[in-house]
Short mmCIF file of C-alpha atoms in Angstrom, two decimals:
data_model
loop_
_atom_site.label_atom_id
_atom_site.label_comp_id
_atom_site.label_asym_id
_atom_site.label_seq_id
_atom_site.Cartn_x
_atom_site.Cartn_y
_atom_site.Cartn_z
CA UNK A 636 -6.08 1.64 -17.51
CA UNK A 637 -5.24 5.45 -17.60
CA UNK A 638 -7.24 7.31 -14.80
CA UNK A 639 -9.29 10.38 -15.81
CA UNK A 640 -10.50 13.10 -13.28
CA UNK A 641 -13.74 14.09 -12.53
CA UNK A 642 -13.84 17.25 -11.27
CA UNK A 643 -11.73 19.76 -9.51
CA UNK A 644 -12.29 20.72 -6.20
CA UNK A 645 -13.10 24.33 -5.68
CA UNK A 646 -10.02 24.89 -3.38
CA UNK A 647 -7.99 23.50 -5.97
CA UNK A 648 -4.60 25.64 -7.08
CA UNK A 649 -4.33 24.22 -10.21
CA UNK A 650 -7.63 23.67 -12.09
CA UNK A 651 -7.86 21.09 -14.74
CA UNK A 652 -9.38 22.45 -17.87
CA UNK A 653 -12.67 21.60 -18.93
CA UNK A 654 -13.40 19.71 -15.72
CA UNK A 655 -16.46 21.06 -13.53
CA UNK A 656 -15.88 22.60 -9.94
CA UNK A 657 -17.40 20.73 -7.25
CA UNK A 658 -17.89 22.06 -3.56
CA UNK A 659 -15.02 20.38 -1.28
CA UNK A 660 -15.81 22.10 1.73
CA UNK A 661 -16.47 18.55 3.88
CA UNK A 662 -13.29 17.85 3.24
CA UNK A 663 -10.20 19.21 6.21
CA UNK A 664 -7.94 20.42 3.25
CA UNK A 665 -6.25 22.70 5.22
CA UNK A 666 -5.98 20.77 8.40
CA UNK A 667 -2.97 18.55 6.39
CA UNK A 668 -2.64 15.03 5.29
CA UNK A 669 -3.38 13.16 8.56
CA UNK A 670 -6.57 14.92 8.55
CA UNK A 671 -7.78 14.50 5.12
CA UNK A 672 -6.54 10.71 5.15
CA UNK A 673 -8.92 10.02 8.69
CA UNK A 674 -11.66 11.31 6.61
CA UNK A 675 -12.23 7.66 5.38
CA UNK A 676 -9.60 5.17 6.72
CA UNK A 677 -11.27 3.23 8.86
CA UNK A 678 -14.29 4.58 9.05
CA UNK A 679 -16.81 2.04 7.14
CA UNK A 680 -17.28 -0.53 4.66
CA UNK A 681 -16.06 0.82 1.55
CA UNK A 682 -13.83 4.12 2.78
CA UNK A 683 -10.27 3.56 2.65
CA UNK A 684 -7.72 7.26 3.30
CA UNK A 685 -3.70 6.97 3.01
CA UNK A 686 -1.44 9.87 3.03
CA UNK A 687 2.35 9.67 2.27
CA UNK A 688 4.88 12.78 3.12
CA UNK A 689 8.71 13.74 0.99
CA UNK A 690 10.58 15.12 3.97
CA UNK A 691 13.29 16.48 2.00
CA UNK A 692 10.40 18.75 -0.21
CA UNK A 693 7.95 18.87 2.56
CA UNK A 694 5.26 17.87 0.34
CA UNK A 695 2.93 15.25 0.82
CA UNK A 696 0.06 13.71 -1.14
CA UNK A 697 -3.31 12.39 0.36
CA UNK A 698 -6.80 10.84 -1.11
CA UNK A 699 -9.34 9.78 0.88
CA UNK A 700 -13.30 8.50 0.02
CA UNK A 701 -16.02 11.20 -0.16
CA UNK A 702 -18.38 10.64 3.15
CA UNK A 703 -21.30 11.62 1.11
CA UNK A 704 -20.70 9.69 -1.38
CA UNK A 705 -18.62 6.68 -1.07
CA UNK A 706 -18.11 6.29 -5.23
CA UNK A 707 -16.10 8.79 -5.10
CA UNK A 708 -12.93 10.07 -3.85
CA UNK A 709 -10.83 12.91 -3.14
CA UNK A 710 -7.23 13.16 -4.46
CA UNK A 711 -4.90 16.19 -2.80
CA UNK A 712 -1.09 17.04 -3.88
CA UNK A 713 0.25 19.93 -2.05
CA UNK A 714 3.69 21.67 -2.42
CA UNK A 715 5.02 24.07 -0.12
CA UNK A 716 6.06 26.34 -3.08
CA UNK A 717 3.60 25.62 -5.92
CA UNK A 718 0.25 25.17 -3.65
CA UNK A 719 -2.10 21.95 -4.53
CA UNK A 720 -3.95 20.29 -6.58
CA UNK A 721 -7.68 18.86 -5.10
CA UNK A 722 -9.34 16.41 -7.37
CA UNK A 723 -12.79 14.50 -7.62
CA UNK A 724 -11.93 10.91 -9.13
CA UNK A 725 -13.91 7.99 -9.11
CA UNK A 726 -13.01 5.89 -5.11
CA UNK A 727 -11.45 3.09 -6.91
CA UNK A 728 -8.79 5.51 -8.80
CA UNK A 729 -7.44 7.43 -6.32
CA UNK A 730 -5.47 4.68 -4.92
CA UNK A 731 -3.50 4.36 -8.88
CA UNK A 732 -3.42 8.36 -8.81
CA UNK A 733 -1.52 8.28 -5.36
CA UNK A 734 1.10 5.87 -6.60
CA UNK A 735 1.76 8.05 -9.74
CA UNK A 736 2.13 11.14 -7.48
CA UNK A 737 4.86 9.39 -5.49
CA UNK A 738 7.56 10.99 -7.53
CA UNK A 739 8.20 14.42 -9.14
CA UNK A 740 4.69 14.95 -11.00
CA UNK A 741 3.20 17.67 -9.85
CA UNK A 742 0.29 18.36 -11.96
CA UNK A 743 -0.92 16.41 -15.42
CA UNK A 744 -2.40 18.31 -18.30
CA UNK A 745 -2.91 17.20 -22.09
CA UNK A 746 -2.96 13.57 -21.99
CA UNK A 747 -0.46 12.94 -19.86
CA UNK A 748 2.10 15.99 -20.21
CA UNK A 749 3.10 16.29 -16.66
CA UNK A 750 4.72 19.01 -14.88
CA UNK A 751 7.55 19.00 -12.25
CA UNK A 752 7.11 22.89 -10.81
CA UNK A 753 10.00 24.04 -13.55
CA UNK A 754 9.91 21.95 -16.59
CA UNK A 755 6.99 19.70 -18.71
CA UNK A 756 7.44 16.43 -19.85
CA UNK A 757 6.03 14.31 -22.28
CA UNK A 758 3.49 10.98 -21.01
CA UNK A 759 6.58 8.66 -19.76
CA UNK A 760 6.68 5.51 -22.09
CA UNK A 761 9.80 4.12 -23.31
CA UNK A 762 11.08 2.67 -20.46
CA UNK A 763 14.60 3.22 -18.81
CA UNK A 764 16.12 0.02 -17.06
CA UNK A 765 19.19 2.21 -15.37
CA UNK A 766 16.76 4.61 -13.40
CA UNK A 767 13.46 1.75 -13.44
CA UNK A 768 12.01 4.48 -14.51
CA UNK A 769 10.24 5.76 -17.95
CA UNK A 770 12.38 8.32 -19.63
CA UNK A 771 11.92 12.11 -18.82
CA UNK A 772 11.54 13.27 -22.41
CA UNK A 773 11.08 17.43 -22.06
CA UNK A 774 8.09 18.87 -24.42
CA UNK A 775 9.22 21.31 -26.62
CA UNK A 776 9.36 24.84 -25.87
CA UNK A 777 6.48 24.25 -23.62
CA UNK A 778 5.02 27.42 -21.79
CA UNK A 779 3.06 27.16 -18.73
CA UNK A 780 -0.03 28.71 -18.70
CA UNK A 781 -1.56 30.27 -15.64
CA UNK A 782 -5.05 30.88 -14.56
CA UNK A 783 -4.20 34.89 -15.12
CA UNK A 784 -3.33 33.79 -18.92
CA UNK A 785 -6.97 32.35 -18.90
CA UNK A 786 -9.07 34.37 -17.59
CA UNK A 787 -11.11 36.43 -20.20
CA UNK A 788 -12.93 39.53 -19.72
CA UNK A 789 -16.10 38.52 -21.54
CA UNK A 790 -16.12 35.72 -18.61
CA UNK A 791 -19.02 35.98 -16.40
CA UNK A 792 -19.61 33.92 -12.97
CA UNK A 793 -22.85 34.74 -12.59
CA UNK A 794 -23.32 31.82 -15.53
CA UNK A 795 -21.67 29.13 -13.23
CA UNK A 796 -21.96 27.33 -10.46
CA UNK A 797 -20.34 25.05 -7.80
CA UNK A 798 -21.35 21.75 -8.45
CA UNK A 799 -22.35 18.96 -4.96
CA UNK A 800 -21.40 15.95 -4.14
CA UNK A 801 -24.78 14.46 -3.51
CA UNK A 802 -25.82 15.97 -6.68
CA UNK A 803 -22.59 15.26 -8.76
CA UNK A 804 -23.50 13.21 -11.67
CA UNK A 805 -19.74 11.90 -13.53
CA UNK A 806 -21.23 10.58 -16.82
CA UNK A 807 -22.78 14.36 -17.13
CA UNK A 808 -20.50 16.29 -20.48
CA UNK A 809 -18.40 18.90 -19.42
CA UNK A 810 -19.33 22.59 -19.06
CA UNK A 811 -18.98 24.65 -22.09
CA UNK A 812 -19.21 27.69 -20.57
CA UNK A 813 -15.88 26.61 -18.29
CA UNK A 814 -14.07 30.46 -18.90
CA UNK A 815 -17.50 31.04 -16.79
CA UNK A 816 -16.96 28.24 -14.26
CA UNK A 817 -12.73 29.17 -14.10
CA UNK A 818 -14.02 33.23 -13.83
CA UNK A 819 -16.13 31.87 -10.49
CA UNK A 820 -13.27 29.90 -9.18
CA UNK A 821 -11.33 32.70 -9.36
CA UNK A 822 -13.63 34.99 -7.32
CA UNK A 823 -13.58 32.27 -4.94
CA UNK A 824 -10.13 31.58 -4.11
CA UNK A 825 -8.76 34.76 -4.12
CA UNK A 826 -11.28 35.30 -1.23
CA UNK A 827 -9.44 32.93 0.63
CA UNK A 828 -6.67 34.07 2.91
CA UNK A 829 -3.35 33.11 1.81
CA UNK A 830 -4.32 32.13 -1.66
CA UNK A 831 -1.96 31.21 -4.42
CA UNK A 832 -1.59 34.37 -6.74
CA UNK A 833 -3.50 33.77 -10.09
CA UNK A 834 -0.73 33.85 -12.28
CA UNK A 835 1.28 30.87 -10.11
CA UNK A 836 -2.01 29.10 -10.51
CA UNK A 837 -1.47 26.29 -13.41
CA UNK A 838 -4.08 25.94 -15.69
CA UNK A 839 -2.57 24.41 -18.77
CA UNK A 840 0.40 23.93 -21.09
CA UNK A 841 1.09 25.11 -24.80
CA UNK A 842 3.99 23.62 -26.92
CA UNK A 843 4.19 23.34 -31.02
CA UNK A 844 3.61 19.62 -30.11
CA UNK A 845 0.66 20.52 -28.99
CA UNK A 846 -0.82 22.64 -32.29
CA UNK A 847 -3.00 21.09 -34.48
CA UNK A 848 -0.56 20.84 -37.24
CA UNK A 849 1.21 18.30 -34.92
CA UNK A 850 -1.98 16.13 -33.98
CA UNK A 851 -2.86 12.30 -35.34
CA UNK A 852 -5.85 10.35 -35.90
CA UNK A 853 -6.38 7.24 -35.29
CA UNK A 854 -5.10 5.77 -38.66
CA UNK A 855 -2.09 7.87 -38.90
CA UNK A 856 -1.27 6.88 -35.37
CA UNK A 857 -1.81 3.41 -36.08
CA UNK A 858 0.13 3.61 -39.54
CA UNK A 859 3.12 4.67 -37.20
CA UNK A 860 2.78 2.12 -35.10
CA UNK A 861 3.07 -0.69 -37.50
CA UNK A 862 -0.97 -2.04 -36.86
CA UNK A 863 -4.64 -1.82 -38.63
CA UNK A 864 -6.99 1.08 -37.31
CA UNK A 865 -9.47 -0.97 -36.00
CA UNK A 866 -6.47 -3.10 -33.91
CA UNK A 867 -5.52 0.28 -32.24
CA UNK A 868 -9.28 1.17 -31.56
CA UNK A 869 -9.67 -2.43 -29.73
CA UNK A 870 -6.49 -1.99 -27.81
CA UNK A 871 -8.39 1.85 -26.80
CA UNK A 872 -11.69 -0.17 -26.40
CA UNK A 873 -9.89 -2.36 -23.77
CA UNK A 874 -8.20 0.71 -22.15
CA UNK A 875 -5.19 -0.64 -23.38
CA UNK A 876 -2.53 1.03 -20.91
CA UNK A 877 0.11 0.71 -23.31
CA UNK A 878 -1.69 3.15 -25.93
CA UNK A 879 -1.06 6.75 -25.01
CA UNK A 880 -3.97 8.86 -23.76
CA UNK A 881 -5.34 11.16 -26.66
CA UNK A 882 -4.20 14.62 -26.37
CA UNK A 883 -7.06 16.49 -27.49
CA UNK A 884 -10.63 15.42 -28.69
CA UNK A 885 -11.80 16.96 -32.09
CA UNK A 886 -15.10 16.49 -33.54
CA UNK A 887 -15.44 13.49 -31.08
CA UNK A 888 -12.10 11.75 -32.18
CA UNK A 889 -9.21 11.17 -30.48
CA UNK A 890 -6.05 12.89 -31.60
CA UNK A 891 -2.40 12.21 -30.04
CA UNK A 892 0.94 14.72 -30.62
CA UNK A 893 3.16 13.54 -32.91
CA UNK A 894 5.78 13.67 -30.49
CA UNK A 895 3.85 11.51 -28.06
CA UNK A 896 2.90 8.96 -30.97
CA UNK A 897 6.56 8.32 -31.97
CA UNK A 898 7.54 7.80 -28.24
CA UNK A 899 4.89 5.10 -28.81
CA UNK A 900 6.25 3.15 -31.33
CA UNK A 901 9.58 3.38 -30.03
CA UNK A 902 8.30 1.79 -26.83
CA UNK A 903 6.34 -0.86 -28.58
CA UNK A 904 9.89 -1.31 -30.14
CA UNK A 905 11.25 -1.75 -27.36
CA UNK A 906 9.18 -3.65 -25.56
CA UNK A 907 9.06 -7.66 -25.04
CA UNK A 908 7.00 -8.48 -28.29
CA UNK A 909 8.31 -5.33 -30.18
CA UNK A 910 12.36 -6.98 -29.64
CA UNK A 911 10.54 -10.67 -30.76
CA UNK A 912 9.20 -9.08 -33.56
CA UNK A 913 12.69 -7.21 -34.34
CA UNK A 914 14.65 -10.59 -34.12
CA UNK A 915 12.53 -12.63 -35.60
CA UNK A 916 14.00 -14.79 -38.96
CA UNK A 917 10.67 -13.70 -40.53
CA UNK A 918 9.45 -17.13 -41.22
CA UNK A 919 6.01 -19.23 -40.88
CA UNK A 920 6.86 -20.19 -37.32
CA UNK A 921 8.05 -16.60 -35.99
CA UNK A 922 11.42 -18.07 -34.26
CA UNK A 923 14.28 -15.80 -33.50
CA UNK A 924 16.81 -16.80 -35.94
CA UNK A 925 18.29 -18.79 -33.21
CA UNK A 926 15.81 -20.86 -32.65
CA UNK A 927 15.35 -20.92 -36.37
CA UNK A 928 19.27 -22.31 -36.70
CA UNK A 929 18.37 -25.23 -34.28
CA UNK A 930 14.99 -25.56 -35.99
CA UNK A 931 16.60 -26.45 -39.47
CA UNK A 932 19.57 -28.58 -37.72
CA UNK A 933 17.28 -30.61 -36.65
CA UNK A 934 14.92 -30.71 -39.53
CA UNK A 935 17.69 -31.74 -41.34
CA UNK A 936 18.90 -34.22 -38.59
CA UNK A 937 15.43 -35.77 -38.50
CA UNK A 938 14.61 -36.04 -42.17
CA UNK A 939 18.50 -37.76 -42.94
CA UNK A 940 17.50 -40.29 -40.17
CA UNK A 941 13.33 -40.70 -41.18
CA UNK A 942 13.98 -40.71 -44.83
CA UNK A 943 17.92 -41.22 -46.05
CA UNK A 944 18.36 -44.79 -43.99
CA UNK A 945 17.02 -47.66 -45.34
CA UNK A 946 16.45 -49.43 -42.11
CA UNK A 947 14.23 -46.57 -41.25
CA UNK A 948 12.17 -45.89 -44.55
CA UNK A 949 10.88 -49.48 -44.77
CA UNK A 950 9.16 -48.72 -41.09
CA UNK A 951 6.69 -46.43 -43.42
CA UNK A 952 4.80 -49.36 -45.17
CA UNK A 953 1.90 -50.29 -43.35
CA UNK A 954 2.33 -53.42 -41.97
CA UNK A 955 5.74 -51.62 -39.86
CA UNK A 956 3.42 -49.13 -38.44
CA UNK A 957 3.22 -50.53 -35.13
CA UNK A 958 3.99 -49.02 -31.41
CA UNK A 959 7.13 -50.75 -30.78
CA UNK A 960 8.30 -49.21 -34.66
CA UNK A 961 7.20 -45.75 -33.65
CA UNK A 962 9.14 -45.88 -30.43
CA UNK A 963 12.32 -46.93 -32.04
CA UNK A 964 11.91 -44.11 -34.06
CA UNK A 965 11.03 -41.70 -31.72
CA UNK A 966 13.89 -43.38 -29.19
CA UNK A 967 16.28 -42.56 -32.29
CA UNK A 968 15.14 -38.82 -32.40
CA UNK A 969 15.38 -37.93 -29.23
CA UNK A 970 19.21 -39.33 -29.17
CA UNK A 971 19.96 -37.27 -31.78
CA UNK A 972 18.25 -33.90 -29.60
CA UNK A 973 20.81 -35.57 -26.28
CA UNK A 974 23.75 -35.95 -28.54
CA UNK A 975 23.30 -32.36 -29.76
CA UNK A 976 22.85 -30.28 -26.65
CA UNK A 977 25.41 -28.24 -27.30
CA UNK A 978 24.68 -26.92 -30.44
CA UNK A 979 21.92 -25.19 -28.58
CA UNK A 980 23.74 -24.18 -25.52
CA UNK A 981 27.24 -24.01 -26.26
CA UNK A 982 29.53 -25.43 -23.14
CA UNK A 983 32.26 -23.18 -24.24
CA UNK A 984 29.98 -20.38 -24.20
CA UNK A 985 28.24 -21.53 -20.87
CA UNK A 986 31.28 -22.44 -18.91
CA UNK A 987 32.98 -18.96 -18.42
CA UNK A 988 30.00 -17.44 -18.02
CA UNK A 989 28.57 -19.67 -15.30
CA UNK A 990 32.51 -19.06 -13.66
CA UNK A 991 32.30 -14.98 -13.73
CA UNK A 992 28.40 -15.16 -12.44
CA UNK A 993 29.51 -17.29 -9.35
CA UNK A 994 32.82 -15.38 -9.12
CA UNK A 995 30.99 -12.04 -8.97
CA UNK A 996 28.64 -13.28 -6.57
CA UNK A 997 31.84 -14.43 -4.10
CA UNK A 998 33.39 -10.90 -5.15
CA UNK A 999 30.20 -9.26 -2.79
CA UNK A 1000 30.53 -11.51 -0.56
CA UNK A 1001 34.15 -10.94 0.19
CA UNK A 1002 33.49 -7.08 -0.14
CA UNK A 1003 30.88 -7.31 2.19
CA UNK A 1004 32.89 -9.30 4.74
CA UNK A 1005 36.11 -7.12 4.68
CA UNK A 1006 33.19 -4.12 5.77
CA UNK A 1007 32.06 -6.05 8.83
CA UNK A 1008 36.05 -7.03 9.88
CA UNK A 1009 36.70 -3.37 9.79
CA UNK A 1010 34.31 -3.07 12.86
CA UNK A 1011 35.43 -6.76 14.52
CA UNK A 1012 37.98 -7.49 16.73
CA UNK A 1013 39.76 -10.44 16.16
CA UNK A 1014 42.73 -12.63 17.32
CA UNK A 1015 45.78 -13.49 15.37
CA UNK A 1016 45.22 -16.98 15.61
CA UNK A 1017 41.63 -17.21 14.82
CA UNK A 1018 40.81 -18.94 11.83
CA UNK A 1019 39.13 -17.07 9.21
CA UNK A 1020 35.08 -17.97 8.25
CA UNK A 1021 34.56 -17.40 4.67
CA UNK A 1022 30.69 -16.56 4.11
CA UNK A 1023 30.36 -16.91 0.53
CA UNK A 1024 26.96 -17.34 -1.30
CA UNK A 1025 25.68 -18.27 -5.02
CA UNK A 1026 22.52 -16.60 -6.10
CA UNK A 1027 19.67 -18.76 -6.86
CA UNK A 1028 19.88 -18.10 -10.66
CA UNK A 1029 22.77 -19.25 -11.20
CA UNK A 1030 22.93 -21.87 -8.25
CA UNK A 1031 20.16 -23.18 -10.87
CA UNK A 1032 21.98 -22.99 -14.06
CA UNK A 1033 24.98 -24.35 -12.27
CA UNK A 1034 22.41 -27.63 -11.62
CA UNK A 1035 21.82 -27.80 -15.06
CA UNK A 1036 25.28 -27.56 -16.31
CA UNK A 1037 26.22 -30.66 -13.78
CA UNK A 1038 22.93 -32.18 -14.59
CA UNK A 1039 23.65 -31.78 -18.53
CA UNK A 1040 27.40 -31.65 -19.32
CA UNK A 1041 29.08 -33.26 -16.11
CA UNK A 1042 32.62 -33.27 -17.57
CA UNK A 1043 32.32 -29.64 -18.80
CA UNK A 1044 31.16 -29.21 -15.77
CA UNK A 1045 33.92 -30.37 -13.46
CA UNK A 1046 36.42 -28.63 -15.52
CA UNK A 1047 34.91 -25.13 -15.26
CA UNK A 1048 34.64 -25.67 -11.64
CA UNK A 1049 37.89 -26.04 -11.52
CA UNK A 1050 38.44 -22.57 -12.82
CA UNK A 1051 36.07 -21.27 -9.70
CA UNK A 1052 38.46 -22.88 -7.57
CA UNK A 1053 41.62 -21.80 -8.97
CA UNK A 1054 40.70 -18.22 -9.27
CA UNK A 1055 38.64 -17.86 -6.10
CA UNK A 1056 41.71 -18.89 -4.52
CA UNK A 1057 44.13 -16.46 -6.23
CA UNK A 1058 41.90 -13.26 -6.04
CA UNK A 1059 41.06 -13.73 -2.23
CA UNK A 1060 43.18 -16.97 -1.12
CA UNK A 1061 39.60 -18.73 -0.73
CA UNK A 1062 40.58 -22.41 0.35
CA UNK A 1063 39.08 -24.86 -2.17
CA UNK A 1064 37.09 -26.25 0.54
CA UNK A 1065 35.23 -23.66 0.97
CA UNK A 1066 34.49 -23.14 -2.25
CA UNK A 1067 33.72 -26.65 -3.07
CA UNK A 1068 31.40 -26.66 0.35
CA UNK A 1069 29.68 -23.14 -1.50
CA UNK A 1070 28.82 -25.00 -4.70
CA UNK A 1071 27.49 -27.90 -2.96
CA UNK A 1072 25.12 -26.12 -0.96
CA UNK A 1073 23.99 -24.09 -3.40
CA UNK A 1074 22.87 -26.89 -5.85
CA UNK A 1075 21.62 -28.80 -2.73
CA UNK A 1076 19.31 -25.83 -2.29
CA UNK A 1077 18.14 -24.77 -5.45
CA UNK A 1078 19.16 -27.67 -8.04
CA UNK A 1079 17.53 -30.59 -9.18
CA UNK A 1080 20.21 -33.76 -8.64
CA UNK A 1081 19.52 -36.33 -6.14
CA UNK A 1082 21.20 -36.43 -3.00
CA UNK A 1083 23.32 -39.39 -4.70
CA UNK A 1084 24.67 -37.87 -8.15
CA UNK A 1085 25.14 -34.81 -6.09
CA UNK A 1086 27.23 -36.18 -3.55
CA UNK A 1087 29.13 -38.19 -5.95
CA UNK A 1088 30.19 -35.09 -8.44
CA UNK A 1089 31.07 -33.40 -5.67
CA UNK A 1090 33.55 -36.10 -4.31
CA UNK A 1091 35.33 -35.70 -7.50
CA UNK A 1092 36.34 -32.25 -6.99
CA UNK A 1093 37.41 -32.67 -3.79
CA UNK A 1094 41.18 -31.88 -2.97
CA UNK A 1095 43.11 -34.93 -3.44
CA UNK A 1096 44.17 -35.41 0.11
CA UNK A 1097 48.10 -35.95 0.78
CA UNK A 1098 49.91 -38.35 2.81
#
């Protein structure tokens, strides 16, 4: 669900166009975070505060539920260099807006467009694994502008007003006059001592992505994303996350920037259905062409045994159609799937990698061990304890390896042996004793077929 505004508060920096000014003089702005966060932590049934600090910026961010009016909330971001931003929201949104104003963003205009006190971004969507973050795409030639850009002479605050709490309706439509309402803002904070100058005060951005050349509809935005009109306006009905929020409103409509419709698609791309999609073998069942290649193995498996043998076909006449002549057919199909395990999983494939997963996982281990030694004392003669550890993933494939190809198995253990002991002189032992454990913990064999594998890696022990 994207989360929308209400208002601004009147001791706002950074006014958010179009949006109303509401009186948020109950409210200890300037007394800091801890203040401003006591306002409703605590306090009742419904009131919740939080506040959260960057030490290195000095900036913090606060919300807090209005006392009047416990529906609503208050959401504050304040930078020592580029003032703050004070926002009315709905109570049970300032919670999401805090979380998004845990990193850079500073301010959000246009859908999305965020600001960072230097540079504008795009709405983050296409995600970035490295940084777990969405990619900082930069919105072209962007220009800030400031409340001295706005401000227009034919303005007069005599036709506005500062809205109340008590009094604050949020399904109310947006002032048209608002060059009125900003004009009376204006007047109002630079009354206040120590007031942000007017032209540091961010109002808006403008960018060509922004122009109306560059704006979409509804069907050319679906068009571009590869979907009907009416399944984009059900995904918007649904406040679909994944869908962008509209850059402007025209005539009632939504319409998106170009540039914020193709990062779209290229996240839908990129995303878990959009790679399914990609790497699909474009047939009735919608299998990845893998999964296609085992389909057709099969089919062709089955249909040679169900059809091609004689002993089998007769089974089809009526009087064969029994239980005990199903389940030697089934029986006979399912051997086939056994026999043919590794036609799905390669062991060839699966062996090395199951040896480098564990490997790397003993590589940390041994990393992390030579760190602690270098702040140990020990004695010459004191035998070394190796503390060596499998993850659970793999201790799990690992199982299944054993479990599924137990002479594959042994022999790739075997490699983890050998080479465990010639990168770090690991005795096989210990890494025999590793394994063990770790399928003992996470695995599936029974205490039995476990402890008999096992014996048969053992060291041979000599006379």
């Amino acid at each position: 669900m994207h989360i929308h505004p209400l208002a601004n508060g009147v001791r706002t920096d950074h006014p958010v166009p179009g949006l109303p000014f509401v009186d948020d003089s109950h409210i200890p702005l300037d007394e800091g975070p801890e203040a401003i966060e006591a306002v409703g932590r605590n306090k009742a049934d419904g009131m919740w505060g939080r506040y959260d600090t960057n030490r290195q910026s000095g900036a913090w961010y606060a919300f807090t539920t209005d006392p009047l009016d416990h529906s609503l909330g208050w959401s504050v971001r304040y930078h020592p260099e580029h003032g703050r931003t004070v926002l009315l929201m709905r109570d049970n949104d300032t919670a999401s807006l805090h979380s998004t104003w845990g990193g850079d963003q500073l301010l959000f205009r246009a859908g999305g467009y965020w600001w960072d006190g230097t540079t504008w971004y795009r709405p983050g969507q296409v995600w970035d694994p490295i940084t777990q973050d969405h990619e900082r795409r930069k919105a072209r030639a962007a220009v800030t502008v400031s409340a001295t850009d706005m401000l227009d002479g034919r303005a007069d605050p005599a036709r506005a007003h500062i809205g109340k709490v008590l009094t604050f309706e949020p399904k109310d439509p947006a002032p048209e006059n608002w060059g009125d309402h900003l004009a009376l803002w204006a007047q109002l904070h630079q009354e206040r001592g120590g007031a942000l100058p007017l032209d540091r005060c961010v109002v808006d951005l403008a960018s060509p992505e922004l122009t109306g050349a560059q704006l979409l509809g509804v069907p050319e935005m679906a068009e571009l994303g590869g979907i009907t009109a009416s399944t984009l306006r059900a995904y918007i009905s649904r406040g679909n996350s994944e869908v962008p929020q509209p850059q402007a409103t025209v005539g009632g409509r939504d319409q998106w920037a170009r540039a914020v419709a193709d990062d779209w698609v290229e996240a839908r791309q990129r995303s878990y259905e959009g790679v399914k999609a990609t790497m699909s073998a474009g047939d009735r069942h919608d299998l990845s062409r893998g999964a296609a290649e085992v389909r057709d193995h099969f089919a062709a498996d089955f249909h040679g045994t169900l059809w091609e043998r004689p002993d089998v076909r007769k089974r089809w006449i009526l009087r064969a159609r029994n239980e005990t002549s199903v389940r030697e057919v089934s029986d006979a199909l399912a051997w086939t799937v056994a026999v043919s395990l590794d036609r799905i999983l390669p062991t060839h494939l699966l062996g090395p990698t199951v040896v480098d997963a564990v490997l790397h996982g003993f590589a940390d281990a041994v990393e992390m061990d030579r760190g602690d030694e270098e702040h140990e004392e020990t004695g010459p003669e004191e035998e070394r304890v190796w503390m060596l550890y499998v993850s659970r993933p793999v201790a799990e494939m690992l199982d299944w390896f054993i479990r599924h190809h137990p002479e594959s198995a042994h022999h790739y253990i075997g490699d983890i042996t050998r080479e465990a002991h010639r990168r770090w002189e690991i005795p096989a032992e210990e890494t025999i004793r590793t394994l063990r454990t770790a399928v003992s913990m996470d695995g599936k064999m029974s205490d039995e077929d476990r402890k008999t594998f096992f014996t048969l890696l053992a060291p041979a022990k000599t006379a």
